[in-house]
Amino acid sequence: MKLIDDLNWRYATKKFSPKRVADNDLEQIIEAINLSASSTGIQPYRLIVIDNPSLKKDLAEGSFNSQIAEASHLLVFAAFASIRKEDISDYMELISKVRETPIEALADFENAISSGLLPQTDTDNFIWSAKQAYIGLGTALIAAAQLKIDSTPMEGFDAGKFDELLGLKEKNLKSVVILALGYRDAENDYLANLKKVRLPLDEFVTKTN
């Protein structure tokens, strides 16, 4: 299975080369993320794609993750800070348009989502939204590996700085995880030629009858 080979190939790249990711490859990764599984399909997060060197440098300032500035592109997964009634209404309108379904026919679905999400606190809904964003991150890692594009997922960044520099608060968003994309500098990345370390399957997996 080629996917297994691709996943064995990928690792969390520590040092990127200056080579840039082609626009077509980047768009394929973005489309894959957009097609990720999402609870109820509402996609309570947004993706910010950064390739501006100056902005990447500003975002990387003070971070121990040099990949933020060195990567060809930086993807920021930003979750909804809260779930609002208008977010659910917008989703219903999108379903109605795409599936050519009368909006009235979606009333039960809208009520089910609203009753499940709107009574929750903003903190609870942000946590839920962040978990959805991580599903998108997983898809991005796999898509990049299949294109033989290196990547580094990172949580060790100043989310407050990212939110401020990217104007996320005004969009009801909070950055939760980032992904650097590019190509490995095999000569200067100490991890590039090391074997991947994972648990044996019989230790990792429990099968029940």
C-alpha positions as YAML, in Angstrom:
chain: A
units: angstrom
residues:
- id: 1
  name: MET
  ca: [0.00, 0.00, 0.00]
- id: 2
  name: LYS
  ca: [1.59, 3.25, -1.17]
- id: 3
  name: LEU
  ca: [0.03, 5.24, 1.70]
- id: 4
  name: ILE
  ca: [2.00, 3.18, 4.23]
- id: 5
  name: ASP
  ca: [5.21, 3.90, 2.34]
- id: 6
  name: ASP
  ca: [4.37, 7.61, 2.31]
- id: 7
  name: LEU
  ca: [3.71, 7.64, 6.06]
- id: 8
  name: ASN
  ca: [6.97, 5.81, 6.72]
- id: 9
  name: TRP
  ca: [8.72, 8.47, 4.64]
- id: 10
  name: ARG
  ca: [7.32, 11.47, 6.52]
- id: 11
  name: TYR
  ca: [8.68, 12.82, 9.78]
- id: 12
  name: ALA
  ca: [8.52, 16.09, 11.71]
- id: 13
  name: THR
  ca: [11.05, 18.05, 9.66]
- id: 14
  name: LYS
  ca: [13.42, 20.12, 11.77]
- id: 15
  name: LYS
  ca: [15.30, 21.94, 9.01]
- id: 16
  name: PHE
  ca: [13.81, 23.11, 5.72]
- id: 17
  name: SER
  ca: [15.60, 23.89, 2.45]
- id: 18
  name: PRO
  ca: [14.83, 27.10, 0.50]
- id: 19
  name: LYS
  ca: [12.81, 25.13, -2.08]
- id: 20
  name: ARG
  ca: [9.21, 26.33, -2.36]
- id: 21
  name: VAL
  ca: [6.07, 24.22, -2.60]
- id: 22
  name: ALA
  ca: [4.42, 24.58, -6.00]
- id: 23
  name: ASP
  ca: [1.07, 26.35, -6.10]
- id: 24
  name: ASN
  ca: [-0.68, 23.30, -7.56]
- id: 25
  name: ASP
  ca: [0.61, 21.02, -4.78]
- id: 26
  name: LEU
  ca: [-0.36, 23.56, -2.13]
- id: 27
  name: GLU
  ca: [-3.88, 23.78, -3.54]
- id: 28
  name: GLN
  ca: [-4.23, 19.99, -3.40]
- id: 29
  name: ILE
  ca: [-3.31, 19.98, 0.30]
- id: 30
  name: ILE
  ca: [-5.77, 22.81, 0.97]
- id: 31
  name: GLU
  ca: [-8.54, 20.98, -0.87]
- id: 32
  name: ALA
  ca: [-7.82, 17.79, 1.07]
- id: 33
  name: ILE
  ca: [-8.12, 19.70, 4.35]
- id: 34
  name: ASN
  ca: [-11.43, 21.19, 3.22]
- id: 35
  name: LEU
  ca: [-12.70, 17.65, 2.51]
- id: 36
  name: SER
  ca: [-11.76, 16.40, 5.99]
- id: 37
  name: ALA
  ca: [-14.31, 14.73, 8.22]
- id: 38
  name: SER
  ca: [-16.17, 17.22, 10.40]
- id: 39
  name: SER
  ca: [-18.85, 16.61, 13.02]
- id: 40
  name: THR
  ca: [-22.24, 17.48, 11.48]
- id: 41
  name: GLY
  ca: [-20.20, 18.86, 8.56]
- id: 42
  name: ILE
  ca: [-20.12, 22.37, 10.01]
- id: 43
  name: GLN
  ca: [-16.31, 22.83, 9.83]
- id: 44
  name: PRO
  ca: [-15.91, 25.05, 12.94]
- id: 45
  name: TYR
  ca: [-12.42, 26.20, 12.03]
- id: 46
  name: ARG
  ca: [-10.67, 28.09, 9.26]
- id: 47
  name: LEU
  ca: [-7.33, 27.73, 7.52]
- id: 48
  name: ILE
  ca: [-4.89, 30.61, 7.10]
- id: 49
  name: VAL
  ca: [-2.15, 30.07, 4.50]
- id: 50
  name: ILE
  ca: [0.99, 32.17, 4.93]
- id: 51
  name: ASP
  ca: [3.85, 32.47, 2.45]
- id: 52
  name: ASN
  ca: [4.97, 36.04, 3.14]
- id: 53
  name: PRO
  ca: [8.58, 35.80, 4.45]
- id: 54
  name: SER
  ca: [8.29, 38.96, 6.55]
- id: 55
  name: LEU
  ca: [5.10, 37.78, 8.24]
- id: 56
  name: LYS
  ca: [6.57, 34.33, 8.88]
- id: 57
  name: LYS
  ca: [9.59, 36.00, 10.48]
- id: 58
  name: ASP
  ca: [7.38, 38.12, 12.74]
- id: 59
  name: LEU
  ca: [5.33, 35.08, 13.75]
- id: 60
  name: ALA
  ca: [8.51, 33.11, 14.52]
- id: 61
  name: GLU
  ca: [10.10, 35.78, 16.69]
- id: 62
  name: GLY
  ca: [10.73, 34.40, 20.18]
- id: 63
  name: SER
  ca: [9.80, 30.84, 19.23]
- id: 64
  name: PHE
  ca: [12.14, 27.86, 19.45]
- id: 65
  name: ASN
  ca: [10.51, 26.50, 16.27]
- id: 66
  name: SER
  ca: [12.72, 27.82, 13.48]
- id: 67
  name: GLN
  ca: [10.49, 26.00, 10.98]
- id: 68
  name: ILE
  ca: [7.91, 28.81, 11.28]
- id: 69
  name: ALA
  ca: [10.19, 31.22, 9.43]
- id: 70
  name: GLU
  ca: [12.07, 28.69, 7.28]
- id: 71
  name: ALA
  ca: [9.13, 26.79, 5.78]
- id: 72
  name: SER
  ca: [7.90, 27.44, 2.26]
- id: 73
  name: HIS
  ca: [4.37, 27.90, 3.60]
- id: 74
  name: LEU
  ca: [2.80, 27.98, 7.02]
- id: 75
  name: LEU
  ca: [-0.73, 26.73, 7.61]
- id: 76
  name: VAL
  ca: [-2.58, 28.03, 10.65]
- id: 77
  name: PHE
  ca: [-5.59, 26.07, 11.87]
- id: 78
  name: ALA
  ca: [-7.86, 28.51, 13.71]
- id: 79
  name: ALA
  ca: [-10.91, 27.25, 15.60]
- id: 80
  name: PHE
  ca: [-14.13, 29.15, 16.25]
- id: 81
  name: ALA
  ca: [-13.81, 31.00, 19.55]
- id: 82
  name: SER
  ca: [-17.55, 30.46, 20.01]
- id: 83
  name: ILE
  ca: [-20.42, 28.88, 18.10]
- id: 84
  name: ARG
  ca: [-22.99, 31.51, 17.17]
- id: 85
  name: LYS
  ca: [-26.51, 31.18, 15.85]
- id: 86
  name: GLU
  ca: [-25.41, 32.86, 12.63]
- id: 87
  name: ASP
  ca: [-22.71, 30.20, 12.12]
- id: 88
  name: ILE
  ca: [-25.38, 27.50, 12.11]
- id: 89
  name: SER
  ca: [-27.69, 29.57, 9.89]
- id: 90
  name: ASP
  ca: [-24.89, 30.13, 7.38]
- id: 91
  name: TYR
  ca: [-24.25, 26.40, 7.30]
- id: 92
  name: MET
  ca: [-27.92, 25.68, 6.61]
- id: 93
  name: GLU
  ca: [-27.88, 28.17, 3.74]
- id: 94
  name: LEU
  ca: [-24.81, 26.46, 2.28]
- id: 95
  name: ILE
  ca: [-26.44, 23.03, 2.47]
- id: 96
  name: SER
  ca: [-29.58, 24.42, 0.84]
- id: 97
  name: LYS
  ca: [-27.56, 25.93, -2.01]
- id: 98
  name: VAL
  ca: [-25.25, 22.98, -2.67]
- id: 99
  name: ARG
  ca: [-27.94, 20.28, -2.42]
- id: 100
  name: GLU
  ca: [-30.68, 22.42, -3.94]
- id: 101
  name: THR
  ca: [-32.84, 21.74, -0.90]
- id: 102
  name: PRO
  ca: [-35.46, 24.16, 0.45]
- id: 103
  name: ILE
  ca: [-34.15, 25.79, 3.60]
- id: 104
  name: GLU
  ca: [-37.40, 24.86, 5.35]
- id: 105
  name: ALA
  ca: [-36.60, 21.16, 4.88]
- id: 106
  name: LEU
  ca: [-33.50, 21.60, 7.04]
- id: 107
  name: ALA
  ca: [-35.36, 22.90, 10.11]
- id: 108
  name: ASP
  ca: [-35.06, 19.69, 12.11]
- id: 109
  name: PHE
  ca: [-31.35, 19.40, 11.35]
- id: 110
  name: GLU
  ca: [-30.77, 23.03, 12.29]
- id: 111
  name: ASN
  ca: [-32.67, 22.59, 15.56]
- id: 112
  name: ALA
  ca: [-30.67, 19.46, 16.40]
- id: 113
  name: ILE
  ca: [-27.35, 21.24, 15.89]
- id: 114
  name: SER
  ca: [-28.52, 24.35, 17.72]
- id: 115
  name: SER
  ca: [-29.78, 22.41, 20.73]
- id: 116
  name: GLY
  ca: [-26.48, 20.57, 20.96]
- id: 117
  name: LEU
  ca: [-24.10, 23.50, 20.54]
- id: 118
  name: LEU
  ca: [-25.70, 26.80, 21.50]
- id: 119
  name: PRO
  ca: [-26.37, 25.92, 25.18]
- id: 120
  name: GLN
  ca: [-22.70, 25.05, 25.65]
- id: 121
  name: THR
  ca: [-20.21, 27.59, 27.00]
- id: 122
  name: ASP
  ca: [-17.86, 29.37, 24.60]
- id: 123
  name: THR
  ca: [-14.99, 27.49, 26.20]
- id: 124
  name: ASP
  ca: [-16.61, 24.11, 25.60]
- id: 125
  name: ASN
  ca: [-17.43, 24.97, 21.99]
- id: 126
  name: PHE
  ca: [-13.90, 26.26, 21.39]
- id: 127
  name: ILE
  ca: [-12.46, 22.98, 22.70]
- id: 128
  name: TRP
  ca: [-14.83, 21.06, 20.42]
- id: 129
  name: SER
  ca: [-13.91, 23.25, 17.45]
- id: 130
  name: ALA
  ca: [-10.19, 22.79, 18.14]
- id: 131
  name: LYS
  ca: [-10.63, 19.02, 18.07]
- id: 132
  name: GLN
  ca: [-12.27, 19.37, 14.66]
- id: 133
  name: ALA
  ca: [-9.28, 21.43, 13.48]
- id: 134
  name: TYR
  ca: [-6.94, 18.61, 14.48]
- id: 135
  name: ILE
  ca: [-8.81, 16.26, 12.16]
- id: 136
  name: GLY
  ca: [-7.98, 18.69, 9.37]
- id: 137
  name: LEU
  ca: [-4.36, 18.71, 10.50]
- id: 138
  name: GLY
  ca: [-4.21, 14.93, 10.21]
- id: 139
  name: THR
  ca: [-5.56, 15.10, 6.68]
- id: 140
  name: ALA
  ca: [-2.96, 17.74, 5.80]
- id: 141
  name: LEU
  ca: [-0.11, 15.56, 7.07]
- id: 142
  name: ILE
  ca: [-1.25, 12.63, 4.96]
- id: 143
  name: ALA
  ca: [-1.88, 14.74, 1.85]
- id: 144
  name: ALA
  ca: [1.56, 16.35, 2.11]
- id: 145
  name: ALA
  ca: [3.25, 12.97, 2.54]
- id: 146
  name: GLN
  ca: [1.55, 11.60, -0.55]
- id: 147
  name: LEU
  ca: [2.92, 14.57, -2.52]
- id: 148
  name: LYS
  ca: [6.37, 14.04, -0.97]
- id: 149
  name: ILE
  ca: [6.17, 17.43, 0.71]
- id: 150
  name: ASP
  ca: [7.71, 17.65, 4.15]
- id: 151
  name: SER
  ca: [5.79, 19.01, 7.10]
- id: 152
  name: THR
  ca: [6.05, 19.87, 10.76]
- id: 153
  name: PRO
  ca: [2.98, 20.13, 13.02]
- id: 154
  name: MET
  ca: [3.53, 22.50, 15.93]
- id: 155
  name: GLU
  ca: [1.74, 23.49, 19.12]
- id: 156
  name: GLY
  ca: [4.72, 25.32, 20.60]
- id: 157
  name: PHE
  ca: [3.93, 28.79, 19.32]
- id: 158
  name: ASP
  ca: [2.60, 32.03, 20.76]
- id: 159
  name: ALA
  ca: [-1.10, 31.73, 19.93]
- id: 160
  name: GLY
  ca: [-1.80, 35.22, 21.25]
- id: 161
  name: LYS
  ca: [0.77, 36.72, 18.89]
- id: 162
  name: PHE
  ca: [-0.60, 34.73, 15.96]
- id: 163
  name: ASP
  ca: [-4.15, 35.81, 16.74]
- id: 164
  name: GLU
  ca: [-3.08, 39.47, 16.92]
- id: 165
  name: LEU
  ca: [-0.89, 39.57, 13.82]
- id: 166
  name: LEU
  ca: [-3.45, 37.66, 11.74]
- id: 167
  name: GLY
  ca: [-6.46, 39.61, 13.04]
- id: 168
  name: LEU
  ca: [-8.21, 36.43, 14.18]
- id: 169
  name: LYS
  ca: [-10.12, 37.81, 17.17]
- id: 170
  name: GLU
  ca: [-12.22, 40.01, 14.90]
- id: 171
  name: LYS
  ca: [-13.16, 36.88, 12.93]
- id: 172
  name: ASN
  ca: [-14.23, 34.89, 16.03]
- id: 173
  name: LEU
  ca: [-11.18, 32.63, 15.62]
- id: 174
  name: LYS
  ca: [-8.30, 31.41, 17.78]
- id: 175
  name: SER
  ca: [-5.20, 29.69, 16.43]
- id: 176
  name: VAL
  ca: [-4.80, 26.17, 17.81]
- id: 177
  name: VAL
  ca: [-2.14, 24.37, 15.78]
- id: 178
  name: ILE
  ca: [0.16, 25.20, 12.87]
- id: 179
  name: LEU
  ca: [1.75, 23.19, 10.08]
- id: 180
  name: ALA
  ca: [4.96, 24.12, 8.29]
- id: 181
  name: LEU
  ca: [5.30, 22.86, 4.71]
- id: 182
  name: GLY
  ca: [8.38, 22.62, 2.54]
- id: 183
  name: TYR
  ca: [11.26, 20.32, 1.70]
- id: 184
  name: ARG
  ca: [13.76, 18.83, 4.08]
- id: 185
  name: ASP
  ca: [17.36, 19.99, 4.25]
- id: 186
  name: ALA
  ca: [18.66, 16.44, 4.51]
- id: 187
  name: GLU
  ca: [22.27, 17.48, 5.12]
- id: 188
  name: ASN
  ca: [21.47, 19.70, 8.08]
- id: 189
  name: ASP
  ca: [18.43, 17.99, 9.62]
- id: 190
  name: TYR
  ca: [19.62, 15.43, 12.15]
- id: 191
  name: LEU
  ca: [16.33, 13.52, 11.89]
- id: 192
  name: ALA
  ca: [16.25, 13.23, 8.11]
- id: 193
  name: ASN
  ca: [18.06, 9.91, 7.85]
- id: 194
  name: LEU
  ca: [17.01, 8.28, 11.09]
- id: 195
  name: LYS
  ca: [14.59, 5.36, 11.14]
- id: 196
  name: LYS
  ca: [11.04, 6.09, 12.25]
- id: 197
  name: VAL
  ca: [10.34, 4.78, 15.75]
- id: 198
  name: ARG
  ca: [6.86, 3.41, 16.41]
- id: 199
  name: LEU
  ca: [5.47, 0.72, 18.70]
- id: 200
  name: PRO
  ca: [5.13, -2.79, 17.30]
- id: 201
  name: LEU
  ca: [1.55, -3.30, 16.14]
- id: 202
  name: ASP
  ca: [0.92, -6.12, 18.60]
- id: 203
  name: GLU
  ca: [1.75, -3.71, 21.43]
- id: 204
  name: PHE
  ca: [-0.08, -0.73, 19.96]
- id: 205
  name: VAL
  ca: [-3.29, -2.49, 18.96]
- id: 206
  name: THR
  ca: [-5.77, -4.51, 21.00]
- id: 207
  name: LYS
  ca: [-8.18, -6.55, 18.90]
- id: 208
  name: THR
  ca: [-11.41, -7.80, 20.40]
- id: 209
  name: ASN
  ca: [-13.57, -10.67, 19.19]
...
